[in-house]
Amino acid sequence: SPVSQIRNFSIIAHIDHGKSTLADRLLEMTGTVAKEDMKAQLLDNMDIERERGITIKLNSARMNVKEDGHDYVLNLIDTPGHVDFTYEVSRSLAACEGALLVVDATQGVQAQTIANVTLAMEADLEIVPVLNKVDLPSADPERVCQEIEDVVGIDCSNALFCSAKTGQGVPEIIKRIIEQVPAPSVDETQERMRLLVYDSFYDNYRGVIAMFRVVDGSISKGQKIRFKASGKEFIVEEIGIMVGGLRKPVSRLSVGEVGYVCANIKTVGDARVGDTIIEAGTENEVEALPGYTEATPMVFCGLFPAESGDFENMKTAFERLSLNDAALFYEPENSVALGLGFRCGFLGVLHMEVIKDRLEREYDLDVVVTAPSVEYQVQMSDGTETTIQFANMLPPPHKVAEIREPYCLLEMIVPEEHMGPCMELATQRRGVYRTTNFLTQGRALLEYEVPMAEIIRDFFAELKSRSRGYASMDYRILDYRSNDLVKLEVDINQTTANPLAQIVHRSRALQFAKKITGILQNEIPSQQIKVIIQARIGTHIISSKLIKAVRKDVLAKCYGGDITRKKKLLAKQAAGKKKMQAIGKVNVPSEAILAVIKKT
Ligand code: GDP
Ligand code: MG
């Protein structure tokens, strides 16, 4: 089809505002997928996504539409709906000329509405506001239009009203995409092939499949291609388009079109999102498309198999998962308390949960997760610089000149009646207040600058509970800032419990120290020697707890000669001992370590 009849667009929305439902309706109403073939939410393809109702991995769909006697091709490029995947969102938006901004007319603007619109504006897209869920009695699309104009600064005089559920207003959306979203622009001076990779995933049969937008030139089967950033070269086995969730091979794709390529690529690390595909041999003449950065992990934690015999299985699982996930970082670790496992890096907390979930469901592993940490930049006294992701990597204080931690811009939308407690939370988490904007329906948009370390420690759950479930939030990384950060360590009878070390702000250290020592005091059973639990910064002890010694005789409870009962008790005690870790001469149950990791 001629370029003038192609429309490349995506749908952006806050979670639950109806993006997937609208996408399904568009596929159905353009006849791309027959109604009886509609599975719930065709574009969300992982179980986890369906269960959580969020879209993580992007997917695309091509629709053919006849309008005023012309044949149009509408390419829907779906975007992930979570802050962890902002980089992927920005790359998929870069493959489009327009975006439908879907806002729930009963809810109004939410945190991710703003975040996504910001990205769409940065990508210079034509934005079409769509007010969804107008079938609901509580919908107030006019008022929400006003809010969109006030808060996000987009003209809503031509906004469309629809119900993705009933299909009302959806034909008008299709018409509007054709009218308002520009056709791809063609730079006649550029004949050399340049393709933007906006998604790539691993297929068990075909290897990596890379989704791309043809920015310049064209691509054909059999051609030799090169990924500019990774430098890897491949022969094109198959190119094609996605129709109704199925791959349909074609022989050639030209400027403005979107499609997929299979080229016997073994890992997504060779075909990363944001990379530029060029013709092999042209690398000295053809520049990469702008905007490529490697997605780098921001959140780190240890993942350990609950059964120590599962280490090899877990290793295999990581190898397979990373074929499909270029942002996943892992390396083996041997922890005194938790045994053999892995140190891992993730894009964010959701990414971490998704991987844990997949290890459990797809690989049938029981997984123990340690407390998440961010990456710190450490300026050494000798002038060198290093980055660390785990407290145990922090050099001794006399060698450290400065420690910097990542800060985020945090946007929260909360009902006015819950503003007090939500602001208090941000302040407790060392947030620096920026602004308040009042929205419709008695809600306020609050902005803070907050250390990322504080956001990944259960911030969202706490915000939800302080707002009775009504708050939404989004954050993006701003910069790294120098702070008075210290390593908080825990000793049990003079022996350091390594997995419990954390980097915390000095002002929060006492609070954490008391909590940790308190948990350990409750969780460690009394033993034949007295147990002293101490939390310290360097050599300075800031909290300490004592567990008195007792002489515990498990057989004392048995009167007389009930041999089987005695045996059972002894066996039980032996089993209990297995799960104990000796720290110093103290037996510490693994549960005690885990309780600290979970609750701090
Ligand atoms: P997403 O997170 O943006 O992809 O949102 P979904 O498409 O998954 O929709 C979230 C929820 O809203 C689902 O329960 C949908 O059935 C419901 N929903 C979506 N659109 C409409 C609509 O137009 N009207 C009504 N009443 N419900 C809708
Ligand atoms: Mg969805």
PDB file of N, CA, C and O and ligand atoms in Angstrom, residues 13-23 41 44 52-55 102 104 132-136 162-167, ligand 1:
ATOM      1  N   ALA A  13      -2.650   5.089  27.918  1.00  0.00           N
ATOM      2  CA  ALA A  13      -3.694   5.190  28.934  1.00  0.00           C
ATOM      3  C   ALA A  13      -3.129   4.843  30.297  1.00  0.00           C
ATOM      4  O   ALA A  13      -2.110   4.164  30.395  1.00  0.00           O
ATOM      5  N   HIS A  14      -3.792   5.301  31.316  1.00  0.00           N
ATOM      6  CA  HIS A  14      -3.495   4.835  32.661  1.00  0.00           C
ATOM      7  C   HIS A  14      -4.052   3.410  32.787  1.00  0.00           C
ATOM      8  O   HIS A  14      -5.011   3.059  32.103  1.00  0.00           O
ATOM      9  N   ILE A  15      -3.436   2.606  33.670  1.00  0.00           N
ATOM     10  CA  ILE A  15      -3.904   1.238  33.874  1.00  0.00           C
ATOM     11  C   ILE A  15      -5.402   1.215  34.174  1.00  0.00           C
ATOM     12  O   ILE A  15      -5.880   2.043  34.960  1.00  0.00           O
ATOM     13  N   ASP A  16      -6.114   0.310  33.512  1.00  0.00           N
ATOM     14  CA  ASP A  16      -7.557   0.102  33.718  1.00  0.00           C
ATOM     15  C   ASP A  16      -8.463   1.096  33.010  1.00  0.00           C
ATOM     16  O   ASP A  16      -9.672   1.039  33.176  1.00  0.00           O
ATOM     17  N   HIS A  17      -7.910   2.019  32.262  1.00  0.00           N
ATOM     18  CA  HIS A  17      -8.777   2.984  31.592  1.00  0.00           C
ATOM     19  C   HIS A  17      -9.358   2.445  30.281  1.00  0.00           C
ATOM     20  O   HIS A  17     -10.206   3.078  29.691  1.00  0.00           O
ATOM     21  N   GLY A  18      -8.871   1.251  29.860  1.00  0.00           N
ATOM     22  CA  GLY A  18      -9.549   0.587  28.740  1.00  0.00           C
ATOM     23  C   GLY A  18      -8.727   0.419  27.479  1.00  0.00           C
ATOM     24  O   GLY A  18      -9.261   0.172  26.405  1.00  0.00           O
ATOM     25  N   LYS A  19      -7.419   0.506  27.611  1.00  0.00           N
ATOM     26  CA  LYS A  19      -6.557   0.366  26.439  1.00  0.00           C
ATOM     27  C   LYS A  19      -6.736  -0.976  25.739  1.00  0.00           C
ATOM     28  O   LYS A  19      -6.977  -1.028  24.526  1.00  0.00           O
ATOM     29  N   SER A  20      -6.636  -2.064  26.495  1.00  0.00           N
ATOM     30  CA  SER A  20      -6.735  -3.398  25.879  1.00  0.00           C
ATOM     31  C   SER A  20      -8.130  -3.632  25.304  1.00  0.00           C
ATOM     32  O   SER A  20      -8.275  -4.208  24.228  1.00  0.00           O
ATOM     33  N   THR A  21      -9.147  -3.198  26.025  1.00  0.00           N
ATOM     34  CA  THR A  21     -10.518  -3.387  25.544  1.00  0.00           C
ATOM     35  C   THR A  21     -10.731  -2.630  24.242  1.00  0.00           C
ATOM     36  O   THR A  21     -11.315  -3.144  23.290  1.00  0.00           O
ATOM     37  N   LEU A  22     -10.231  -1.417  24.176  1.00  0.00           N
ATOM     38  CA  LEU A  22     -10.374  -0.635  22.945  1.00  0.00           C
ATOM     39  C   LEU A  22      -9.600  -1.275  21.795  1.00  0.00           C
ATOM     40  O   LEU A  22     -10.103  -1.354  20.669  1.00  0.00           O
ATOM     41  N   ALA A  23      -8.405  -1.769  22.085  1.00  0.00           N
ATOM     42  CA  ALA A  23      -7.613  -2.431  21.037  1.00  0.00           C
ATOM     43  C   ALA A  23      -8.380  -3.630  20.481  1.00  0.00           C
ATOM     44  O   ALA A  23      -8.480  -3.810  19.269  1.00  0.00           O
ATOM     45  N   GLN A  41      -8.808  -9.958  25.622  1.00  0.00           N
ATOM     46  CA  GLN A  41      -7.624  -9.124  25.490  1.00  0.00           C
ATOM     47  C   GLN A  41      -6.503  -9.797  24.724  1.00  0.00           C
ATOM     48  O   GLN A  41      -5.518 -10.264  25.262  1.00  0.00           O
ATOM     49  N   ASP A  44      -2.619  -8.767  25.182  1.00  0.00           N
ATOM     50  CA  ASP A  44      -1.833  -9.049  26.388  1.00  0.00           C
ATOM     51  C   ASP A  44      -1.517 -10.536  26.375  1.00  0.00           C
ATOM     52  O   ASP A  44      -2.370 -11.358  26.644  1.00  0.00           O
ATOM     53  N   ARG A  52      -2.905  -9.648  36.100  1.00  0.00           N
ATOM     54  CA  ARG A  52      -2.725  -8.359  36.756  1.00  0.00           C
ATOM     55  C   ARG A  52      -3.387  -7.233  35.976  1.00  0.00           C
ATOM     56  O   ARG A  52      -3.404  -6.096  36.411  1.00  0.00           O
ATOM     57  N   GLY A  53      -3.872  -7.564  34.775  1.00  0.00           N
ATOM     58  CA  GLY A  53      -4.549  -6.552  33.977  1.00  0.00           C
ATOM     59  C   GLY A  53      -3.617  -5.460  33.519  1.00  0.00           C
ATOM     60  O   GLY A  53      -3.998  -4.309  33.356  1.00  0.00           O
ATOM     61  N   ILE A  54      -2.351  -5.790  33.331  1.00  0.00           N
ATOM     62  CA  ILE A  54      -1.433  -4.790  32.806  1.00  0.00           C
ATOM     63  C   ILE A  54      -0.745  -5.346  31.576  1.00  0.00           C
ATOM     64  O   ILE A  54      -0.621  -6.554  31.431  1.00  0.00           O
ATOM     65  N   THR A  55      -0.321  -4.485  30.713  1.00  0.00           N
ATOM     66  CA  THR A  55       0.377  -4.926  29.522  1.00  0.00           C
ATOM     67  C   THR A  55       1.857  -4.691  29.742  1.00  0.00           C
ATOM     68  O   THR A  55       2.274  -3.587  30.014  1.00  0.00           O
ATOM     69  N   VAL A 102      -6.360   7.505  25.821  1.00  0.00           N
ATOM     70  CA  VAL A 102      -7.611   7.003  26.386  1.00  0.00           C
ATOM     71  C   VAL A 102      -7.689   7.386  27.863  1.00  0.00           C
ATOM     72  O   VAL A 102      -6.785   7.080  28.640  1.00  0.00           O
ATOM     73  N   ASP A 104     -10.411   7.289  31.157  1.00  0.00           N
ATOM     74  CA  ASP A 104     -11.666   6.801  31.724  1.00  0.00           C
ATOM     75  C   ASP A 104     -12.511   8.008  32.156  1.00  0.00           C
ATOM     76  O   ASP A 104     -12.099   8.778  33.026  1.00  0.00           O
ATOM     77  N   ASN A 132     -13.293   7.357  27.426  1.00  0.00           N
ATOM     78  CA  ASN A 132     -13.847   6.002  27.391  1.00  0.00           C
ATOM     79  C   ASN A 132     -14.838   5.768  28.534  1.00  0.00           C
ATOM     80  O   ASN A 132     -14.905   6.547  29.479  1.00  0.00           O
ATOM     81  N   LYS A 133     -15.567   4.690  28.421  1.00  0.00           N
ATOM     82  CA  LYS A 133     -16.532   4.225  29.432  1.00  0.00           C
ATOM     83  C   LYS A 133     -17.733   5.154  29.573  1.00  0.00           C
ATOM     84  O   LYS A 133     -18.282   5.305  30.668  1.00  0.00           O
ATOM     85  N   VAL A 134     -18.149   5.774  28.453  1.00  0.00           N
ATOM     86  CA  VAL A 134     -19.299   6.676  28.544  1.00  0.00           C
ATOM     87  C   VAL A 134     -20.616   5.920  28.750  1.00  0.00           C
ATOM     88  O   VAL A 134     -21.640   6.541  29.001  1.00  0.00           O
ATOM     89  N   ASP A 135     -20.565   4.574  28.663  1.00  0.00           N
ATOM     90  CA  ASP A 135     -21.771   3.801  28.962  1.00  0.00           C
ATOM     91  C   ASP A 135     -22.095   3.799  30.456  1.00  0.00           C
ATOM     92  O   ASP A 135     -23.208   3.489  30.860  1.00  0.00           O
ATOM     93  N   LEU A 136     -21.118   4.144  31.279  1.00  0.00           N
ATOM     94  CA  LEU A 136     -21.350   4.111  32.729  1.00  0.00           C
ATOM     95  C   LEU A 136     -22.059   5.381  33.191  1.00  0.00           C
ATOM     96  O   LEU A 136     -21.753   6.479  32.722  1.00  0.00           O
ATOM     97  N   CYS A 162     -16.406   7.458  23.761  1.00  0.00           N
ATOM     98  CA  CYS A 162     -16.714   6.093  23.331  1.00  0.00           C
ATOM     99  C   CYS A 162     -16.924   5.150  24.500  1.00  0.00           C
ATOM    100  O   CYS A 162     -16.648   5.487  25.649  1.00  0.00           O
ATOM    101  N   SER A 163     -17.433   3.985  24.180  1.00  0.00           N
ATOM    102  CA  SER A 163     -17.436   2.872  25.119  1.00  0.00           C
ATOM    103  C   SER A 163     -16.732   1.707  24.447  1.00  0.00           C
ATOM    104  O   SER A 163     -17.249   1.126  23.497  1.00  0.00           O
ATOM    105  N   ALA A 164     -15.558   1.407  24.921  1.00  0.00           N
ATOM    106  CA  ALA A 164     -14.821   0.272  24.342  1.00  0.00           C
ATOM    107  C   ALA A 164     -15.565  -1.021  24.623  1.00  0.00           C
ATOM    108  O   ALA A 164     -15.406  -2.008  23.921  1.00  0.00           O
ATOM    109  N   LYS A 165     -16.399  -0.991  25.662  1.00  0.00           N
ATOM    110  CA  LYS A 165     -17.135  -2.189  26.028  1.00  0.00           C
ATOM    111  C   LYS A 165     -18.271  -2.468  25.042  1.00  0.00           C
ATOM    112  O   LYS A 165     -18.390  -3.574  24.528  1.00  0.00           O
ATOM    113  N   THR A 166     -19.090  -1.464  24.773  1.00  0.00           N
ATOM    114  CA  THR A 166     -20.244  -1.690  23.892  1.00  0.00           C
ATOM    115  C   THR A 166     -19.907  -1.450  22.420  1.00  0.00           C
ATOM    116  O   THR A 166     -20.634  -1.863  21.535  1.00  0.00           O
ATOM    117  N   GLY A 167     -18.828  -0.741  22.163  1.00  0.00           N
ATOM    118  CA  GLY A 167     -18.476  -0.429  20.774  1.00  0.00           C
ATOM    119  C   GLY A 167     -18.993   0.926  20.326  1.00  0.00           C
ATOM    120  O   GLY A 167     -18.632   1.416  19.240  1.00  0.00           O
TER     121      GLY A 167
HETATM  122  P1  GDP B   1      -6.192  -1.358  30.367  1.00  0.00           P
HETATM  123  O1  GDP B   1      -5.497  -1.614  31.674  1.00  0.00           O
HETATM  124  O2  GDP B   1      -6.110   0.084  29.997  1.00  0.00           O
HETATM  125  O3  GDP B   1      -5.745  -2.267  29.269  1.00  0.00           O
HETATM  126  O4  GDP B   1      -7.737  -1.599  30.658  1.00  0.00           O
HETATM  127  P2  GDP B   1      -8.665  -2.794  30.205  1.00  0.00           P
HETATM  128  O5  GDP B   1      -8.989  -2.711  28.759  1.00  0.00           O
HETATM  129  O6  GDP B   1      -8.101  -4.057  30.710  1.00  0.00           O
HETATM  130  O7  GDP B   1     -10.010  -2.413  30.979  1.00  0.00           O
HETATM  131  C1  GDP B   1     -10.057  -2.316  32.381  1.00  0.00           C
HETATM  132  C2  GDP B   1     -11.450  -2.653  32.863  1.00  0.00           C
HETATM  133  O8  GDP B   1     -12.399  -1.684  32.386  1.00  0.00           O
HETATM  134  C3  GDP B   1     -11.958  -3.993  32.352  1.00  0.00           C
HETATM  135  O9  GDP B   1     -12.697  -4.599  33.386  1.00  0.00           O
HETATM  136  C4  GDP B   1     -12.847  -3.630  31.182  1.00  0.00           C
HETATM  137  O10 GDP B   1     -13.851  -4.582  30.967  1.00  0.00           O
HETATM  138  C5  GDP B   1     -13.430  -2.311  31.636  1.00  0.00           C
HETATM  139  N1  GDP B   1     -13.787  -1.435  30.513  1.00  0.00           N
HETATM  140  C6  GDP B   1     -12.987  -1.070  29.494  1.00  0.00           C
HETATM  141  N2  GDP B   1     -13.650  -0.235  28.661  1.00  0.00           N
HETATM  142  C7  GDP B   1     -14.887  -0.084  29.181  1.00  0.00           C
HETATM  143  C8  GDP B   1     -16.052   0.684  28.789  1.00  0.00           C
HETATM  144  O11 GDP B   1     -16.087   1.381  27.781  1.00  0.00           O
HETATM  145  N3  GDP B   1     -17.130   0.610  29.601  1.00  0.00           N
HETATM  146  C9  GDP B   1     -17.158  -0.144  30.725  1.00  0.00           C
HETATM  147  N4  GDP B   1     -18.261  -0.148  31.452  1.00  0.00           N
HETATM  148  N5  GDP B   1     -16.092  -0.868  31.122  1.00  0.00           N
HETATM  149  C10 GDP B   1     -14.970  -0.828  30.366  1.00  0.00           C
END
